[in-house]
Coordinates of C-alpha atoms in Angstrom, one line a residue:
M2 CA 0.0 0.0 0.0
G3 CA 1.1 3.6 -0.6
Q4 CA 1.4 6.2 2.1
Y5 CA -1.8 6.7 4.1
S6 CA -4.0 9.7 3.3
H7 CA -7.3 10.6 5.0
L8 CA -8.7 11.9 1.7
Q9 CA -7.7 8.8 -0.2
F10 CA -9.1 6.5 2.5
F11 CA -12.5 8.4 2.4
R12 CA -12.6 8.1 -1.4
H13 CA -12.0 4.3 -1.3
T14 CA -14.3 3.5 1.6
P15 CA -18.1 3.6 1.0
N16 CA -20.0 6.3 2.8
A17 CA -22.4 3.8 4.2
Q18 CA -19.6 1.9 5.9
L19 CA -18.1 5.1 7.3
A20 CA -21.5 6.0 8.7
V21 CA -21.6 2.6 10.5
Y22 CA -18.1 3.1 11.8
F23 CA -18.7 6.6 13.3
S24 CA -22.1 5.6 14.6
S25 CA -20.5 2.6 16.5
K26 CA -18.3 5.2 18.3
N27 CA -21.1 7.6 19.0
I28 CA -19.4 10.3 16.9
N29 CA -21.5 12.9 15.1
L30 CA -19.7 14.5 12.2
G31 CA -22.5 16.9 11.7
I32 CA -23.2 15.6 8.2
D33 CA -25.3 12.8 6.9
L34 CA -22.8 10.4 5.3
T35 CA -25.5 8.3 3.7
R36 CA -26.8 11.3 1.7
L37 CA -23.4 12.3 0.3
K38 CA -22.1 11.3 -3.1
E39 CA -19.2 8.9 -3.0
T40 CA -17.1 11.6 -4.7
E41 CA -17.6 14.1 -1.9
A42 CA -14.7 12.9 0.2
E43 CA -13.5 16.5 0.9
M44 CA -16.7 17.2 2.9
I45 CA -16.0 14.1 5.1
L46 CA -12.4 15.2 5.6
K47 CA -13.5 18.7 6.6
A48 CA -15.9 17.3 9.2
F49 CA -13.4 14.9 10.4
T50 CA -10.7 17.5 11.1
Q51 CA -13.2 19.4 13.4
L52 CA -13.1 16.5 15.9
P53 CA -11.0 16.8 19.0
D54 CA -7.3 15.9 18.5
D55 CA -7.5 12.8 20.7
Q56 CA -10.5 11.4 18.8
Q57 CA -8.8 12.1 15.5
A58 CA -5.6 10.3 16.6
E59 CA -7.6 7.2 17.8
I60 CA -9.6 7.0 14.5
E61 CA -6.5 7.6 12.3
A62 CA -4.8 4.6 13.9
E63 CA -7.7 2.4 13.1
F64 CA -8.1 3.7 9.6
Q65 CA -4.4 3.1 9.0
D66 CA -4.9 -0.5 10.1
V67 CA -7.8 -0.9 7.7
N68 CA -5.8 0.7 4.9
A69 CA -2.8 -1.7 5.5
L70 CA -5.0 -4.8 5.0
A71 CA -6.8 -3.3 2.0
C72 CA -4.9 -5.5 -0.5
E73 CA -4.9 -9.0 -1.9
G74 CA -2.5 -10.2 0.8
G75 CA -4.7 -8.7 3.5
I76 CA -7.8 -10.4 2.3
A77 CA -5.9 -13.7 2.2
A78 CA -4.8 -13.2 5.8
L79 CA -8.4 -12.5 6.9
I80 CA -9.6 -15.6 5.1
D81 CA -6.9 -17.7 6.9
E82 CA -8.0 -16.3 10.2
S83 CA -11.7 -17.0 9.4
R84 CA -10.8 -20.7 8.9
F85 CA -9.3 -20.8 12.4
H86 CA -12.7 -19.6 13.6
D87 CA -14.5 -22.2 11.4
D88 CA -16.4 -19.4 9.6
D89 CA -17.4 -21.2 6.5
G90 CA -19.5 -18.2 5.2
F91 CA -16.7 -15.6 5.4
V92 CA -15.2 -16.3 2.0
E93 CA -18.5 -16.1 0.2
A94 CA -19.5 -12.9 2.1
V95 CA -16.2 -11.1 1.5
A96 CA -16.2 -12.1 -2.2
A97 CA -19.6 -10.5 -2.7
I98 CA -18.2 -7.1 -1.7
D99 CA -16.5 -4.9 -4.3
G100 CA -13.2 -3.1 -3.5
F101 CA -10.4 -3.9 -1.1
H102 CA -11.3 -1.1 1.3
S103 CA -14.9 -2.1 1.4
K104 CA -14.0 -5.7 2.0
V105 CA -11.6 -4.9 4.8
M106 CA -13.9 -2.3 6.5
W107 CA -16.7 -4.8 6.5
A108 CA -14.5 -7.3 8.2
F109 CA -13.3 -4.6 10.7
L110 CA -16.9 -3.8 11.6
E111 CA -18.4 -7.3 11.5
K112 CA -15.5 -9.6 12.4
P113 CA -13.4 -7.7 14.9
T114 CA -12.0 -10.9 16.5
Y115 CA -10.3 -11.8 13.2
W116 CA -8.5 -8.5 13.0
R117 CA -5.4 -9.0 15.2
G118 CA -4.4 -12.3 13.7
A119 CA -4.9 -11.2 10.1
S120 CA -2.8 -8.1 10.7
M121 CA 0.0 -10.2 12.1
F122 CA -0.1 -12.7 9.3
L123 CA 0.1 -10.0 6.7
H124 CA 3.0 -8.5 8.5
A125 CA 4.8 -11.8 8.6
D126 CA 4.1 -12.3 4.9
N127 CA 5.7 -9.0 4.0
V128 CA 9.0 -9.9 5.7
S129 CA 11.6 -10.5 3.0
P130 CA 12.3 -14.3 2.6
S131 CA 16.1 -13.5 3.1
F132 CA 15.4 -12.4 6.7
W133 CA 14.0 -15.8 7.8
K134 CA 16.4 -18.4 9.3
K135 CA 15.0 -21.9 8.9
R136 CA 15.8 -25.1 10.7
N137 CA 14.1 -28.2 9.2
D138 CA 15.4 -31.1 11.4
L139 CA 13.0 -30.9 14.4
P140 CA 11.0 -33.9 15.5
N141 CA 7.4 -33.8 14.4
L142 CA 5.9 -32.9 17.8
P143 CA 2.6 -31.1 18.5
P144 CA 3.2 -27.6 19.9
H145 CA 2.0 -26.8 23.4
V146 CA 0.1 -23.5 23.3
D147 CA -1.8 -23.3 26.5
D148 CA -1.4 -20.1 28.5
E149 CA 1.2 -21.5 30.9
D150 CA 3.3 -22.7 27.9
I151 CA 3.1 -19.3 26.2
D152 CA 4.0 -17.5 29.5
A153 CA 7.0 -19.9 30.0
F154 CA 8.2 -19.1 26.4
A155 CA 7.9 -15.4 27.0
Q156 CA 9.8 -15.7 30.3
A157 CA 12.5 -17.7 28.7
I158 CA 13.0 -15.1 26.0
S159 CA 13.0 -12.3 28.6
Q160 CA 15.5 -14.0 30.8
Y161 CA 17.8 -14.7 27.9
F162 CA 18.0 -11.2 26.5
Y163 CA 18.1 -9.6 30.0
S164 CA 21.0 -11.7 31.1
Q165 CA 22.9 -11.5 27.8
Q166 CA 22.2 -7.9 26.6
G167 CA 20.6 -6.1 29.5
R168 CA 17.3 -5.6 27.8
G169 CA 14.1 -7.7 27.5
K170 CA 13.1 -7.2 31.1
N171 CA 9.5 -7.8 30.0
C172 CA 8.2 -9.9 27.1
K173 CA 4.9 -10.8 25.6
V174 CA 4.2 -13.7 23.2
E175 CA 1.1 -13.9 21.0
P176 CA 0.3 -17.3 19.4
Y177 CA -1.8 -17.7 16.3
R178 CA -2.7 -20.8 14.2
R179 CA -2.7 -20.4 10.4
N180 CA -3.8 -23.4 8.5
D181 CA -1.2 -26.1 9.5
K182 CA 1.3 -23.7 11.0
E183 CA 1.8 -22.1 14.4
Y184 CA 2.9 -18.5 14.5
F185 CA 4.4 -16.9 17.7
F186 CA 5.0 -13.2 17.8
A187 CA 7.3 -12.2 20.6
Y188 CA 7.8 -8.7 21.9
P189 CA 10.7 -8.3 24.3
E190 CA 11.2 -4.9 25.9
D191 CA 14.0 -2.9 24.2
F192 CA 16.3 -0.3 25.7
A193 CA 14.7 2.9 26.8
Q194 CA 14.6 5.7 24.2
S195 CA 13.5 9.3 24.2
G196 CA 12.0 11.3 21.3
V197 CA 10.4 14.6 20.5
E198 CA 6.6 14.3 20.2
W199 CA 3.6 16.6 19.9
V200 CA 1.3 16.4 22.9
S201 CA -1.8 18.4 22.0
N202 CA -0.2 21.7 20.8
T203 CA 3.0 21.4 22.8
L204 CA 6.3 19.8 21.6
K205 CA 7.8 17.6 24.3
T206 CA 10.7 15.2 24.8
L207 CA 9.3 11.9 26.1
A208 CA 10.9 8.7 27.3
H209 CA 9.4 5.4 26.3
H210 CA 10.2 1.7 26.3
P211 CA 9.7 0.2 22.8
A212 CA 9.6 -3.5 22.0
F213 CA 11.6 -5.3 19.4
E214 CA 10.1 -8.2 17.5
I215 CA 10.8 -11.8 16.9
I216 CA 8.6 -14.1 14.9
F217 CA 8.6 -17.9 15.1
V218 CA 6.7 -20.1 12.6
Y219 CA 6.5 -23.8 13.4
S220 CA 5.3 -26.6 11.1
E221 CA 4.7 -29.9 12.9
S222 CA 4.3 -31.8 9.6
E223 CA 7.6 -30.5 8.2
G224 CA 9.5 -30.5 11.5
S225 CA 10.6 -27.0 10.6
L226 CA 11.0 -23.7 12.5
D227 CA 11.4 -20.4 10.8
I228 CA 12.7 -17.4 12.9
Y229 CA 12.6 -13.8 12.0
A230 CA 15.0 -11.9 14.3
P231 CA 16.3 -8.8 12.6
K232 CA 19.6 -7.6 14.0
N233 CA 19.6 -10.7 16.3
T234 CA 20.6 -13.4 13.9
K235 CA 23.5 -14.6 16.1
V236 CA 21.1 -15.6 18.8
V237 CA 18.9 -17.7 16.5
P238 CA 20.3 -21.1 17.9
E239 CA 19.5 -20.0 21.4
L240 CA 16.0 -19.0 20.4
Q241 CA 15.6 -22.4 18.7
R242 CA 16.5 -24.1 22.0
H243 CA 14.1 -22.0 24.1
F244 CA 11.3 -22.7 21.6
A245 CA 12.0 -26.5 21.7
K246 CA 12.1 -26.6 25.5
T247 CA 9.0 -24.5 26.2
I248 CA 6.8 -25.2 23.2
L249 CA 7.9 -28.7 22.1
K250 CA 8.8 -29.9 25.6
L251 CA 12.3 -31.1 24.5
E252 CA 14.8 -31.1 27.3
A253 CA 17.6 -30.9 24.9
L254 CA 18.0 -29.9 21.2
K255 CA 20.8 -31.3 19.2
D256 CA 23.1 -28.7 17.6
G257 CA 21.7 -27.9 14.2
S258 CA 22.2 -25.5 11.4
I259 CA 20.2 -23.1 9.3
D260 CA 18.6 -24.8 6.4
Q261 CA 21.4 -25.5 3.9
R262 CA 19.2 -26.6 0.9
V263 CA 20.0 -24.9 -2.4
Y264 CA 18.2 -23.9 -5.5
D265 CA 19.3 -25.9 -8.5
L266 CA 19.6 -23.3 -11.3
A267 CA 21.6 -25.5 -13.6
P268 CA 18.5 -26.8 -15.6
L269 CA 17.9 -23.1 -16.6
N270 CA 21.0 -23.2 -18.7
D271 CA 19.2 -25.2 -21.3
N272 CA 17.5 -23.2 -23.9
D273 CA 14.8 -25.9 -24.2
F274 CA 14.0 -25.9 -20.5
E275 CA 10.3 -25.6 -19.8
F276 CA 8.6 -24.8 -16.5
K277 CA 5.9 -27.4 -15.5
L278 CA 2.9 -25.1 -15.8
E279 CA 0.4 -28.0 -15.8
A280 CA 1.4 -28.7 -12.2
V281 CA -0.6 -25.7 -10.9
E282 CA -3.8 -24.3 -12.0
G283 CA -4.0 -20.6 -12.8
I284 CA -0.5 -20.0 -14.2
S285 CA -0.4 -19.2 -18.0
S286 CA 3.3 -18.5 -18.6
V287 CA 6.7 -18.3 -16.9
V288 CA 9.6 -16.4 -18.5
V289 CA 13.2 -15.9 -17.5
T290 CA 13.8 -12.2 -17.8
R291 CA 17.4 -11.9 -16.7
M292 CA 20.4 -14.1 -15.7
R293 CA 23.5 -13.5 -13.5
L294 CA 26.4 -15.6 -14.6
T295 CA 29.4 -16.2 -12.3
L296 CA 32.5 -17.2 -14.1
K297 CA 34.2 -20.4 -12.8
Q298 CA 37.7 -18.9 -13.3
G299 CA 38.7 -16.0 -11.2
S300 CA 37.1 -14.4 -8.2
R301 CA 33.9 -12.4 -8.1
R302 CA 33.7 -12.1 -11.9
R303 CA 30.1 -11.8 -13.0
I304 CA 28.1 -11.1 -16.1
M305 CA 24.5 -9.9 -16.1
L306 CA 22.2 -10.7 -19.0
E307 CA 18.9 -8.9 -19.5
A308 CA 16.6 -8.7 -22.5
D309 CA 13.1 -7.6 -23.5
T310 CA 10.9 -10.7 -23.3
K311 CA 7.7 -8.9 -24.2
N312 CA 7.6 -10.3 -27.8
N313 CA 10.1 -13.1 -27.3
S314 CA 10.0 -15.3 -24.3
K315 CA 13.4 -16.7 -25.1
A316 CA 15.1 -13.3 -25.5
V317 CA 17.6 -13.9 -22.7
Y318 CA 18.6 -17.3 -24.1
D319 CA 19.0 -15.8 -27.6
L320 CA 21.3 -13.2 -26.1
L321 CA 23.3 -15.9 -24.3
G322 CA 23.6 -17.8 -27.5
E323 CA 25.1 -14.8 -29.3
L324 CA 28.0 -14.6 -26.7
T325 CA 31.1 -16.6 -26.5
L326 CA 31.7 -17.0 -22.8
P327 CA 34.2 -18.9 -20.6
K328 CA 32.7 -21.6 -18.2
Y329 CA 30.2 -20.2 -15.7
H330 CA 27.6 -21.0 -13.1
I331 CA 24.1 -19.4 -13.2
T332 CA 23.9 -17.8 -9.7
Q333 CA 20.7 -15.7 -10.2
V334 CA 17.7 -15.6 -12.4
G335 CA 14.9 -13.1 -12.7
V336 CA 11.5 -14.8 -13.3
K337 CA 8.2 -13.3 -14.5
V338 CA 5.0 -15.4 -13.9
T339 CA 1.8 -14.5 -15.6
F340 CA -1.5 -15.8 -14.2
D341 CA -4.6 -16.7 -16.1
A342 CA -6.8 -13.6 -16.7
L343 CA -10.0 -13.5 -14.7
E344 CA -13.1 -12.1 -16.3
G345 CA -13.4 -8.4 -16.0
K346 CA -10.0 -8.0 -14.3
R347 CA -6.5 -7.1 -15.4
T348 CA -4.0 -9.9 -15.9
K349 CA -1.8 -10.4 -12.8
T350 CA 1.9 -11.0 -13.0
R351 CA 4.6 -11.7 -10.3
T352 CA 8.3 -10.9 -10.9
F353 CA 10.9 -12.2 -8.5
N354 CA 14.6 -13.3 -8.3
I355 CA 16.0 -16.7 -7.3
T356 CA 19.6 -16.5 -6.1
Y357 CA 22.0 -19.3 -5.4
P358 CA 22.3 -20.9 -3.0
N359 CA 19.0 -20.5 -1.2
S360 CA 17.4 -17.1 -1.6
C361 CA 14.0 -16.7 -3.3
A362 CA 11.9 -13.5 -3.1
L363 CA 8.6 -15.4 -2.8
N364 CA 6.4 -15.6 0.3
Y365 CA 4.5 -18.6 1.6
D366 CA 1.0 -17.4 1.0
G367 CA -1.5 -16.8 -1.8
S368 CA -0.3 -16.9 -5.4
D369 CA 3.3 -17.2 -4.2
L370 CA 2.5 -20.7 -2.9
K371 CA 1.3 -21.7 -6.3
I372 CA 4.6 -20.5 -7.8
R373 CA 6.6 -22.4 -5.3
K374 CA 4.7 -25.6 -6.1
M375 CA 5.4 -25.0 -9.8
L376 CA 9.1 -24.5 -9.1
A377 CA 9.2 -27.8 -7.2
E378 CA 7.5 -29.7 -10.0
S379 CA 10.0 -28.1 -12.4
G380 CA 13.0 -29.3 -10.5
I381 CA 14.2 -25.9 -9.3
E382 CA 13.1 -26.3 -5.6
P383 CA 15.8 -26.3 -2.8
K384 CA 17.5 -29.7 -2.4
A385 CA 20.0 -30.8 0.2
E386 CA 23.6 -30.6 -1.0

């Protein structure tokens, strides 16, 4: 989503929904939203800015939350959360509503218990794959997620960071189940900070205690644990052990390593290579748009090939064939996936890079999951070296 704007938000959200929202908070804007045209967003903005500052701040925070989920990924996260609540009618209901903002505002008003989980899922989905550290050799044990288990996990994280770094005195862990995976969002207390803030119409320097974030994603069926710990990657092995002890009830965890599987890019060197599109419904074409070649002789000698594939899907390969090159490895490819066009909608595409050994700029939700399955069927998926 782009930068939030009140005016843009009012333009995208139906007046009838805004009327329900303000009515639920017993706020009178002094205008009848149901009688306004959908194009008269300026009048709503003018009325909104007449509200007291504290009310505006509270509403703005909620509107920004709605705006953040008003996208395809946000809808997918809400659907995943609805499945946890066994709400079979949610998908049909949200599909009948036009526009992302309308869909999300409806969910905000009608399904408030879904909100926190969906927001957290979308946040995790937006983390770059390169930031996740994966271990895939854990025993296939069910996670323990009762209150006392979550409290013990939070206490273990707190004690570790407080003893090692002098921060993390307090910690909260929020667990969520998403399909067949368990998500744990941990918030240890960070070092105290001070900043300049506006309090009403006065500029003040205020001290506060922010939290830093760690995300754990566990799959019992895969025996895998993904950890997102920005600026704390060195402590990932310790975090794995604390997770295993408190959530999996393992007294000891053997020394392990980050997932060392690699993407096999060698097949892409063949001009006749074809991606297995029939393996997944909804994908109409896959094109290699660029290649990075690392020469076998010498150190850090690379060649980047890029060509216009709009009218020639093999343009990169044609360019490669025109060159006389020493021996090389393919260490990165740019890929463009085009999905089947849906009636009345623009054709969707997804462009991403795969980089040797094990970096792929795809997430693990929605259309990206389809692409990952296609890559697996095509023989490009990570394999143990």
